[in-house]
Coordinates of C-alpha atoms in Angstrom, one line a residue:
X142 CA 26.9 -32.7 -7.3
X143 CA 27.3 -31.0 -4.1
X144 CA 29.6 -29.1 -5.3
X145 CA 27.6 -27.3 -7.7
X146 CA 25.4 -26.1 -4.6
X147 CA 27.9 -25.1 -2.4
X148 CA 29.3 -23.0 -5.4
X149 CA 25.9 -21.6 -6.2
X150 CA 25.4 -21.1 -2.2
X151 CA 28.8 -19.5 -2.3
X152 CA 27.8 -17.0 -4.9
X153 CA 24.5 -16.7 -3.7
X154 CA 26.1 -15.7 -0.4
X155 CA 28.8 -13.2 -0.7
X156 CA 26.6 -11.3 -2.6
X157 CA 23.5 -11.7 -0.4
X158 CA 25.9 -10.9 2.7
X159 CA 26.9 -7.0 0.6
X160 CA 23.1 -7.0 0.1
X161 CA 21.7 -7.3 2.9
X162 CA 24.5 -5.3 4.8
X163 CA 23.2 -2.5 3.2
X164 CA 19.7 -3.2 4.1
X165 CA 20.5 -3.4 7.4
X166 CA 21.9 -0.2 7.3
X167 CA 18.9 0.7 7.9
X168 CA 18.2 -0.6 11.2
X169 CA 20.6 1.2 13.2
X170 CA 19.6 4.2 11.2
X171 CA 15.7 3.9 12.1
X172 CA 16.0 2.9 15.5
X173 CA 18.6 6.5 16.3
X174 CA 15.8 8.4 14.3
X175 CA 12.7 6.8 15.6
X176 CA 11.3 6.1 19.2
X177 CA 10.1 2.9 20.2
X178 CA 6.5 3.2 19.5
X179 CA 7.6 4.3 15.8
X180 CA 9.5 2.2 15.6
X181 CA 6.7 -0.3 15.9
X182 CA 4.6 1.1 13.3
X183 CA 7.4 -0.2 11.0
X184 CA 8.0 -3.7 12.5
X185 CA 3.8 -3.9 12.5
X186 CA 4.0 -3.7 8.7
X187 CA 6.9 -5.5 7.7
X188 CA 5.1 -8.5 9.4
X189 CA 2.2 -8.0 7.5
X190 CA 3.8 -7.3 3.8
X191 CA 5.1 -11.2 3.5
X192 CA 2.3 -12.7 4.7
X193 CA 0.6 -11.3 1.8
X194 CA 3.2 -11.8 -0.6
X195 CA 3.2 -15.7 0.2
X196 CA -0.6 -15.4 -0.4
X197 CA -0.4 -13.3 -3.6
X198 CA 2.3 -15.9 -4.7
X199 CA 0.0 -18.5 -4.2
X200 CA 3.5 -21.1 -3.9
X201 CA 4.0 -20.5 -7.6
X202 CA 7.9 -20.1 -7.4
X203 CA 8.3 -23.7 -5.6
X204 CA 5.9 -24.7 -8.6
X205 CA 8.1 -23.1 -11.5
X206 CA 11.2 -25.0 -10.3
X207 CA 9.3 -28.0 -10.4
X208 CA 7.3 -27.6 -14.0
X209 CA 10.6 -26.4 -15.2
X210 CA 12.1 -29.9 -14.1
X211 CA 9.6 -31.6 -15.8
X212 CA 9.7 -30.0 -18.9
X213 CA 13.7 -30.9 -18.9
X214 CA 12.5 -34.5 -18.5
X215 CA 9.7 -34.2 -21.1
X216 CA 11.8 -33.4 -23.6
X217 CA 10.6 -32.0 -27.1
X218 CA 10.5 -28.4 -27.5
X219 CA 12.0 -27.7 -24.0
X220 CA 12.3 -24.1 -24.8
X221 CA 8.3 -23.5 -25.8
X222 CA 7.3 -25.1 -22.7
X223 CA 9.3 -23.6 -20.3
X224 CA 8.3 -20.2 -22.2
X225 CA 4.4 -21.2 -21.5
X226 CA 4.6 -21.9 -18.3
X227 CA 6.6 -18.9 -17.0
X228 CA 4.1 -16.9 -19.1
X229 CA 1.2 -18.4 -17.1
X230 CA 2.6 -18.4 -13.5
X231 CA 3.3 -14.8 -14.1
X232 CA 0.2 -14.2 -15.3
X233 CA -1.6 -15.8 -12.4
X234 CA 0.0 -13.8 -9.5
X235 CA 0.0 -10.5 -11.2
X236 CA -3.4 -10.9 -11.7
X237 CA -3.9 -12.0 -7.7
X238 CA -1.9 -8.5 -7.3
X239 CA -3.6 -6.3 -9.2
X240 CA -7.0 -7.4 -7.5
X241 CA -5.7 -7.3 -4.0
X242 CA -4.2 -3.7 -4.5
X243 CA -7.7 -2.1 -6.1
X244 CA -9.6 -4.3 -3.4
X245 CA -7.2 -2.2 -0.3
X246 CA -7.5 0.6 -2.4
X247 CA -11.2 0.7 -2.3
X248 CA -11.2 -0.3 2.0
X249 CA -8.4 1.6 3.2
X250 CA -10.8 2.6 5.3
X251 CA -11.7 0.1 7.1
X252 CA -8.4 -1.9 6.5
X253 CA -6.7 1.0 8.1
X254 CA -9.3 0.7 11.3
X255 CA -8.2 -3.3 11.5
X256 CA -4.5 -2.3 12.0
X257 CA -5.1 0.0 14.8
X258 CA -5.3 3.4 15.8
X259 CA -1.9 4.4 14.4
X260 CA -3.4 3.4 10.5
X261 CA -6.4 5.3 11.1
X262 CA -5.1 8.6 11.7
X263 CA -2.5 7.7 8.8
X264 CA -4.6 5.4 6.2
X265 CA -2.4 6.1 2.8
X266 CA 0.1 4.1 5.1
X267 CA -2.3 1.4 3.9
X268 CA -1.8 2.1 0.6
X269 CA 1.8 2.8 -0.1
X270 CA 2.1 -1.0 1.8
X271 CA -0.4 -2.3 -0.8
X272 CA 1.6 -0.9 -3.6
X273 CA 4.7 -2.3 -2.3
X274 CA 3.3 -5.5 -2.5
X275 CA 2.1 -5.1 -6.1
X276 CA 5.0 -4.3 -7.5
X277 CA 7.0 -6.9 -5.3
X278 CA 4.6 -9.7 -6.5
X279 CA 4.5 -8.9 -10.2
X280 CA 8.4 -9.0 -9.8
X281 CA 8.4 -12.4 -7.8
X282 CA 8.0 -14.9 -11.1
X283 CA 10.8 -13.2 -13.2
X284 CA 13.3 -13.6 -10.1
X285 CA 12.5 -17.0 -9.8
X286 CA 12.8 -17.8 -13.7
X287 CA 16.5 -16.3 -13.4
X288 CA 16.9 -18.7 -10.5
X289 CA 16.0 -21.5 -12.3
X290 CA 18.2 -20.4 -15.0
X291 CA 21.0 -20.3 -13.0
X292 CA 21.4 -16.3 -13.3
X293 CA 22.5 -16.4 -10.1
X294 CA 24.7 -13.1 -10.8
X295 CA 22.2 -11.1 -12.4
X296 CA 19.6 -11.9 -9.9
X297 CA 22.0 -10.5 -7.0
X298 CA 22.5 -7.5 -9.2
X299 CA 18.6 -6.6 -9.5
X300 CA 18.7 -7.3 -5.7
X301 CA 21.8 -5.4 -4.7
X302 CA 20.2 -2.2 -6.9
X303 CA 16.8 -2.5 -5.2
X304 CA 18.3 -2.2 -1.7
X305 CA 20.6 0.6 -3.1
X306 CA 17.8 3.0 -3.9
X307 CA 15.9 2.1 -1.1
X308 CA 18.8 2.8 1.4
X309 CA 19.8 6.1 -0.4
X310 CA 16.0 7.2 -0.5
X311 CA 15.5 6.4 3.4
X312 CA 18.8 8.5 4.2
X313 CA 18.1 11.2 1.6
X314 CA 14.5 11.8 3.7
X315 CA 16.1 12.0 6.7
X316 CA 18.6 14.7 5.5
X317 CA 15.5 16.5 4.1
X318 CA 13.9 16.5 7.4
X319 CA 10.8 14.3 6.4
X320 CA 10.5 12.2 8.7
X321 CA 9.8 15.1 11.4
X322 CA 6.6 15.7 9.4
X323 CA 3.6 14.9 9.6
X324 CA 3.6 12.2 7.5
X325 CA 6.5 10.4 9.6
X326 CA 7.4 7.1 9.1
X327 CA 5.0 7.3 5.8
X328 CA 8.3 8.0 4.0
X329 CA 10.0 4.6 5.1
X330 CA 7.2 3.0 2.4
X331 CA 7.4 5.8 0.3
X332 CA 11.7 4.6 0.1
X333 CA 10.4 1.3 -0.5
X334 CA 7.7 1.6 -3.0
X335 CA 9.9 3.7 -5.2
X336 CA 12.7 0.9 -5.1
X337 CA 9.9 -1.8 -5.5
X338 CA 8.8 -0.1 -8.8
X339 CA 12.9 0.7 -9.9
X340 CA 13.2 -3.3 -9.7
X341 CA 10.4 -4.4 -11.5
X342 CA 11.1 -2.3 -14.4
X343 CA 14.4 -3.9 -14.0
X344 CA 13.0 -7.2 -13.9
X345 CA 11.3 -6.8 -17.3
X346 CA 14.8 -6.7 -19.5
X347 CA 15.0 -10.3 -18.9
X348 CA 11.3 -11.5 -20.2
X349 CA 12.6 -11.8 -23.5
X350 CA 9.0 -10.4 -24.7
X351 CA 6.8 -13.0 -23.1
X352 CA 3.5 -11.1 -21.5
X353 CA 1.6 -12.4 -19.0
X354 CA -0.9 -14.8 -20.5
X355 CA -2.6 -17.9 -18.7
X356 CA -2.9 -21.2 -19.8
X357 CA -5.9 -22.7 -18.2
X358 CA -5.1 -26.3 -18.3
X359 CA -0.9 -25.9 -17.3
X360 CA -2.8 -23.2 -14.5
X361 CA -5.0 -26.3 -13.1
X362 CA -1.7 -28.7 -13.3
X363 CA 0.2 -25.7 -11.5
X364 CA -2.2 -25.2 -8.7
X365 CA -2.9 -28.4 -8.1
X366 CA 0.8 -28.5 -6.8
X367 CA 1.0 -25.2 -5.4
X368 CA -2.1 -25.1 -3.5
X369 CA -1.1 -27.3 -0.6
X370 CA 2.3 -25.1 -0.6
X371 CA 0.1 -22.2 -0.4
X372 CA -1.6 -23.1 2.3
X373 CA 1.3 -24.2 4.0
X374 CA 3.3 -21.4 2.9
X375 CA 0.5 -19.2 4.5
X376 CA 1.1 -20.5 8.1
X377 CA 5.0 -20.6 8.1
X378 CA 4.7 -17.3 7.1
X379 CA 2.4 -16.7 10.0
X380 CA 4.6 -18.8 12.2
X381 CA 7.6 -16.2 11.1
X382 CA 5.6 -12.7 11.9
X383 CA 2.3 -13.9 13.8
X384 CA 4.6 -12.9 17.2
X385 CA 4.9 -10.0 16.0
X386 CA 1.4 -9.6 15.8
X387 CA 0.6 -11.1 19.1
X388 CA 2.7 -8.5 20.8
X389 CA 0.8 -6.0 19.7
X390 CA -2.3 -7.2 20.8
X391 CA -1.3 -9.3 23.4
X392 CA 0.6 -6.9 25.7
X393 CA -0.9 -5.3 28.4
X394 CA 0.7 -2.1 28.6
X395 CA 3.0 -0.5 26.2
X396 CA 2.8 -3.2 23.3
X397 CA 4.2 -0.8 20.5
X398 CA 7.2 -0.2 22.1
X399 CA 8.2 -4.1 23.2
X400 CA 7.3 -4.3 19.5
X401 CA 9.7 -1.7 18.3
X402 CA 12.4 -3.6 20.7
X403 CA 11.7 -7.1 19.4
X404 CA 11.8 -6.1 15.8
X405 CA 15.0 -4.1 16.2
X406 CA 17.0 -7.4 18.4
X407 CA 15.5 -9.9 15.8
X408 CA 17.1 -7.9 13.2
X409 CA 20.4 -8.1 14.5
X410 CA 19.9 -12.0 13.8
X411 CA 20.8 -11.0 10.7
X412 CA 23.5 -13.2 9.9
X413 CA 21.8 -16.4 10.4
X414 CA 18.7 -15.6 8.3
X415 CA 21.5 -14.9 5.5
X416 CA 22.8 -17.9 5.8
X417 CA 19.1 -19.4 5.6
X418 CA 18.5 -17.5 2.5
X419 CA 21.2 -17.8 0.5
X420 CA 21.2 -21.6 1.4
X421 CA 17.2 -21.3 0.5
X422 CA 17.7 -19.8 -3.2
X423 CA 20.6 -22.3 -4.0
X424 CA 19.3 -24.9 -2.8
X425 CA 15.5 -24.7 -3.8
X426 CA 16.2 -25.0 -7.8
X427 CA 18.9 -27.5 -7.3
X428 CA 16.8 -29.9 -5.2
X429 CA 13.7 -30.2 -7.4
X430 CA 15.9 -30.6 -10.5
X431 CA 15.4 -33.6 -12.1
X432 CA 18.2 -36.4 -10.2
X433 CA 17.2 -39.7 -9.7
X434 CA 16.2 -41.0 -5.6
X435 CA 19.2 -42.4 -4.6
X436 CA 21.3 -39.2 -5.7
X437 CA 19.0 -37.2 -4.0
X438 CA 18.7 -38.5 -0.7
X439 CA 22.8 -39.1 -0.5
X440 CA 23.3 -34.9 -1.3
X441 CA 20.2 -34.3 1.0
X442 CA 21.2 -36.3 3.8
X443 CA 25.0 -35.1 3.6
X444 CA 23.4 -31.1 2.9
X445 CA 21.8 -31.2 6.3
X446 CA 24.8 -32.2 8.3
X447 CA 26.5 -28.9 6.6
X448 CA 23.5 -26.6 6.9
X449 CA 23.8 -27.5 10.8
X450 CA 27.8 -27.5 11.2
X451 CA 27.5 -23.9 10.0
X452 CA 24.6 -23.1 11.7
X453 CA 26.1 -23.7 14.6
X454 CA 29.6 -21.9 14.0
X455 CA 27.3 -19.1 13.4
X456 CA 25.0 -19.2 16.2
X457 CA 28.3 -19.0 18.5
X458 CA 29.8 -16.2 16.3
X459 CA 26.9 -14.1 17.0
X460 CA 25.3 -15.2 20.3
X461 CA 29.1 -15.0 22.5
X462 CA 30.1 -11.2 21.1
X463 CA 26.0 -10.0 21.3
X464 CA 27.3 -7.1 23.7
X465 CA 29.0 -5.9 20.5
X466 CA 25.8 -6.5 18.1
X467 CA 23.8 -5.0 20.6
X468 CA 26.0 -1.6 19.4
X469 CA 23.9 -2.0 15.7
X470 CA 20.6 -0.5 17.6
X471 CA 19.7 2.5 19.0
X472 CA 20.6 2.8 22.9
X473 CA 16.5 2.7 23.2
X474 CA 16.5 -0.7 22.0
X475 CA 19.7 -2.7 23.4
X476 CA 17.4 -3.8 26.5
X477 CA 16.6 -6.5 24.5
X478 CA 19.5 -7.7 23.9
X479 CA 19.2 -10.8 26.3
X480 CA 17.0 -12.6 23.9
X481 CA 19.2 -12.8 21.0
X482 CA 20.7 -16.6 21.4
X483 CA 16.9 -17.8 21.6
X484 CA 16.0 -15.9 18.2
X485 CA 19.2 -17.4 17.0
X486 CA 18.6 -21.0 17.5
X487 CA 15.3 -20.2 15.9
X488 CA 16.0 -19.2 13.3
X489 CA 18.9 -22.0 12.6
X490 CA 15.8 -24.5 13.1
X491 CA 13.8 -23.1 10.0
X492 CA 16.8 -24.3 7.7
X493 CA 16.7 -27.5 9.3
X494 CA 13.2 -28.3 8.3
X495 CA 13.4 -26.6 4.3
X496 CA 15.9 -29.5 4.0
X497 CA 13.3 -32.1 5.8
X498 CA 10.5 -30.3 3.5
X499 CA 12.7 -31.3 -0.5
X500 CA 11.6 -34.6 0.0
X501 CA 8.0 -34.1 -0.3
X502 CA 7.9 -31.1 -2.9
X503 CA 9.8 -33.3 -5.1
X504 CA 7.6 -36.5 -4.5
X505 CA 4.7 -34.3 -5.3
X506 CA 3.4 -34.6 -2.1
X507 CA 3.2 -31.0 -1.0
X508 CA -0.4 -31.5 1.3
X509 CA 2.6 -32.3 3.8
X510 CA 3.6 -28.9 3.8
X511 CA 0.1 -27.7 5.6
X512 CA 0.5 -30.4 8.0
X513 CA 4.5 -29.4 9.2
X514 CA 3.8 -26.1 9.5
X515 CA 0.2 -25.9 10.8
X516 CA 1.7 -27.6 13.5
X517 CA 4.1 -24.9 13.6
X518 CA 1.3 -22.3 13.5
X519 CA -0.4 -24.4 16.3
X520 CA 2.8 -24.4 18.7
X521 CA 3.1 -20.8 18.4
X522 CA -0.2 -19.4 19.1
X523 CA -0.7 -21.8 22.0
X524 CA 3.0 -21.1 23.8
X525 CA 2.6 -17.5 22.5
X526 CA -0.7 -16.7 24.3
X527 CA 1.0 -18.1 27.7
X528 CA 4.0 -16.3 27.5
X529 CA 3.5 -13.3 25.8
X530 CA 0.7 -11.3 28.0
X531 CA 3.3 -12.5 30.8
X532 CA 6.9 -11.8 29.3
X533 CA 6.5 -9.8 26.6
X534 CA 9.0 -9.7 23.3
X535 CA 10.8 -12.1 25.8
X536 CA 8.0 -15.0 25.7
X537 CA 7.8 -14.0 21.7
X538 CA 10.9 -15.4 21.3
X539 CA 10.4 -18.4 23.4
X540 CA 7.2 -18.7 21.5
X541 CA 9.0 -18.7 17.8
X542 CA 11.6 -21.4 19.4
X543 CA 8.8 -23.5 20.3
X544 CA 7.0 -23.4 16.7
X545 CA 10.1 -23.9 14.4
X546 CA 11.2 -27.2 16.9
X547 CA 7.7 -28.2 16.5
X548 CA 8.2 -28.1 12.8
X549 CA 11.8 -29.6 13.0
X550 CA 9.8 -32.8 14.8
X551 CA 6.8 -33.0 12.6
X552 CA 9.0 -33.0 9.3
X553 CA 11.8 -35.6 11.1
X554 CA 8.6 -38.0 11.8
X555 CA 6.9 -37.6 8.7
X556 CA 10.3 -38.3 6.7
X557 CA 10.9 -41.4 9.0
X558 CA 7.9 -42.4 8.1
X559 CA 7.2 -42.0 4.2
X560 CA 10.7 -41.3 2.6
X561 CA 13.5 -42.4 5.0
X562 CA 16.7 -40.7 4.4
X563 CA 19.8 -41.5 5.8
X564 CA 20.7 -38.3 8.0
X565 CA 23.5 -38.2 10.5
X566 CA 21.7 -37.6 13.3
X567 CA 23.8 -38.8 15.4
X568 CA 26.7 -36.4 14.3
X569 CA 24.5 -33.7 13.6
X570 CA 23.4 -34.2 17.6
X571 CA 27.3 -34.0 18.6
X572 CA 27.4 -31.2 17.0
X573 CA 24.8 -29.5 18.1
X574 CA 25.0 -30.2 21.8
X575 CA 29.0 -29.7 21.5
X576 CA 27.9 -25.8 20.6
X577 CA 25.4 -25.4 23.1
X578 CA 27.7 -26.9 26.0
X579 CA 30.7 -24.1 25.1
X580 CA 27.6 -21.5 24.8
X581 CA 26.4 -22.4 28.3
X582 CA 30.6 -22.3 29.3
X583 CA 31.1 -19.0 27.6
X584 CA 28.3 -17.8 30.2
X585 CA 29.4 -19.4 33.2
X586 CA 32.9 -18.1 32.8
X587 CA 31.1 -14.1 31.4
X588 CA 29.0 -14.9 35.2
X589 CA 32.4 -15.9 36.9
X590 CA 34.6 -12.6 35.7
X591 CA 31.8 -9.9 35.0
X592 CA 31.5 -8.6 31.5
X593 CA 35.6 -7.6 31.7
X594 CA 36.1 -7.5 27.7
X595 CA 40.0 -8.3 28.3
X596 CA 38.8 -11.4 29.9
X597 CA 35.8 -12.6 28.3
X598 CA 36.5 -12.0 24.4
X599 CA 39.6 -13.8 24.2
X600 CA 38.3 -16.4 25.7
X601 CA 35.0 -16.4 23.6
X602 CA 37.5 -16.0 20.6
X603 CA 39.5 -19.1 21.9
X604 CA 36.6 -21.4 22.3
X605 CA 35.0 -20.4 18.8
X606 CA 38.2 -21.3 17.4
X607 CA 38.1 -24.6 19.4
X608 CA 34.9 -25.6 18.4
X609 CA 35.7 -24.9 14.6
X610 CA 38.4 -26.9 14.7
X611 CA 37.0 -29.9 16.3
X612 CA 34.3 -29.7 13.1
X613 CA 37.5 -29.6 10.8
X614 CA 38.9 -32.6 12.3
X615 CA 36.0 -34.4 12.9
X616 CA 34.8 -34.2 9.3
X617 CA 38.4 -34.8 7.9
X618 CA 37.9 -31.7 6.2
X619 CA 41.1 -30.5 3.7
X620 CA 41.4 -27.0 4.3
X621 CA 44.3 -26.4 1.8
X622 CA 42.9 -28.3 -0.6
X623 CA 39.3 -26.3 -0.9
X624 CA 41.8 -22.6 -0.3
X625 CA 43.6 -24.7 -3.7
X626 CA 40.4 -24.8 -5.5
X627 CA 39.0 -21.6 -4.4
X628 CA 41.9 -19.8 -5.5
X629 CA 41.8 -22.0 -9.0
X630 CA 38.3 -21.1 -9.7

């Protein structure tokens, strides 16, 4: 069974990797084109847009894969049910979408004067966002319906073609001189919205004519699962973009530039948030499918100690060549470069407690989710409002570490305690510390010769290599025998 989610990670993957390389196309791109401080403007938004898309959501897509499940088990007429309930979901959080958007549309205003004094003097920023997030929202159930059917192709392909337009809009502006206007970084949205609204028409060739329309009684069932995943979805979102926030309130002096800085480095973590996601969208439907316990807890336990040998092969991949990330950014922004690893090994934690969270979403026990990451929420705001009026984008970081560890050890207890599961902790320990030890060697010996690239890449190259091999004899892993098989398929 494993096997069927590392192929659907797999295809989830390479596809998400074109994807998102195109997306962040854009990142280098904006931060050549943009100062710092306008830079900000941007970041400031794009840590407000999924906050509001988690709320708007209300943790209906986590509540989809789970009806769907049940309706499997159920039997009868499958099809109907199934049918019903995406019709209803749908229906829900387009309806939550519509009212948000004519409620922003009515306070730009003051919404605009909440934001801060670049809004006001620009409040149709507010809403272009709010659009964005309509569209994005009444788009957000059909995605997950082709999830749950396995679509995992045509999904990427409405994905991919989203992030097309969008990149070809945001560079078309630029050639036509827009962004020099008064209107500025107003067409960054503008790229957006019009790629938001492409998709979702998009989206709608796959409804197979089923409208919106709410069933009250599968609605109470629904929420009654979702709303604890709301809630909790609410503060890991906030435990994802509240630093983000906090820098720009928290700062004494020049808060929308370190924002511009820290937005531009945390992009360049790129590569391990892909790895998150695409694990994320495979593995979400395939969890809360309908397997018995034992089968579930074997593939769970033995999917962690995977997620984290990766992790960690990335996390060296990225963190010893930074230098040569750093070249993704505009020259402006490379100062920041020094926080990278940090960022890194947070964002590798946030993977490491989705796995700790299946347990509970598929026991139906999703009031656990507010508890992991409230704490989470809790950590940051407390190490955040230490370090951040002191250090800047540089105690952000150390801030985000702090809240997804927090969350790692609030899921490890609670799974201890109400659903053991075998994990390897103690390999997935060796492994860990194995990484950080040639991390903290790679810098000793960078310290020891200077930042010589003759010197210090091959030897960054030689212990990467080391270190992935000491994984591929340590697990007993067959090399030729998964190149066999991936040729064969």
């Amino acid at each position: 069974m494993l096997e069927k989610l590392a192929k659907q990670t797999a295809v989830y993957g390479i596809s998400t990797i074109v994807v998102r390389f195109l997306s962040y196309l854009l990142t280098p791109y904006y931060t050549r084109i943009f100062g710092q401080e306008a830079y900000g403007v941007v970041t400031y938004v794009y840590a407000l847009i999924p906050l509001a898309l988690t709320l708007l959501t209300m943790g209906m897509e986590s509540s989809y894969f789970r009806f769907s499940a049940k309706a499997d088990e159920a039997g009868g007429d499958v099809r109907a049910a199934k049918r019903r309930l995406f019709a209803t979901t749908w229906g829900a959080t387009s309806l939550a979408a519509l009212l948000f958007f004519a409620v922003v549309l009515l306070l730009r205003g003051p919404v605009a004067r909440a934001m801060g004094p670049d809004y006001v003097a620009h409040p149709e920023y507010v809403v272009w966002v709010a659009a964005i997030i309509l569209f994005d929202v009444w788009s957000c159930i059909p995605f997950s319906r082709l999830r749950e059917q396995g679509r995992a192709l045509t999904f990427v392909l409405f994905k991919a073609m989203n992030v097309v337009l969008n990149v070809a809009l945001a560079f078309g502006f630029g050639l036509a001189g827009l962004y020099a206007t008064p209107f500025g970084v107003g067409w960054v949205f503008v790229a957006n919205l019009a790629a938001s609204v492409a998709t979702w028409l998009l989206i709608l060739t796959t409804i197979d004519r089923t409208a919106p329309r709410i069933d009250r009684r599968l609605l109470r069932a629904v929420f009654a699962y979702s709303l604890p995943l709301l809630v909790g979805g609410l503060a890991g979102t906030a435990n994802e973009f509240v630093d983000r926030l906090m820098i720009y309130n928290l700062v004494p002096e020049g808060a929308g530039a370190q924002l511009g800085v820290y937005g531009a480095i945390t992009k360049i973590a790129v590569v391990m948030m892909l790895f998150y996601q695409m694990y994320r969208l495979a593995a979400e439907p395939f969890f809360l499918s309908n397997f018995r316990k034992e089968e579930f807890v074997q593939m769970n336990a033995a999917a962690l100690k995977y997620y984290v040998m990766a992790s960690m092969l990335i996390f060296l991949g990225i963190a010893l060549y930074r230098d040569l990330f750093a070249l993704i950014v505009g020259r402006d922004f490379r100062e920041g470069i020094f926080i990278l690893p940090v960022v890194l090994g947070a964002n590798m934690l946030t993977g490491v407690w989705l796995n700790l969270s299946f347990w509970y979403k598929r026991e139906e026990r999703t009031s656990l989710a507010i508890v992991v990451t409230g704490a989470g929420l809790v950590a940051m705001l407390v190490a955040g409002s230490r370090m951040i009026p002191a250090w800047g984008y540089y105690g952000a970081a150390w801030a985000r570490l702090a809240s997804e560890t927090t969350m790692v050890a609030v899921s490890w207890w609670l799974n201890r305690r109400f659903f053991p599961t075998p994990y390897d902790w103690r390999r997935i320990g060796e492994y860990t510390v194995a990484a950080l030890l040639l991390f903290f060697a790679c810098e000793a010996a960078m310290n020891a010769v200077g930042r010589n690239p003759w010197i210090l890449y091959p030897f960054d190259t030689l212990m990467l290599a080391a270190y992935a091999a000491y994984l591929v004899r340590r697990e007993r892993i067959d090399l030729k025998a998964m190149a066999r098989a991936a040729l064969h398929r």
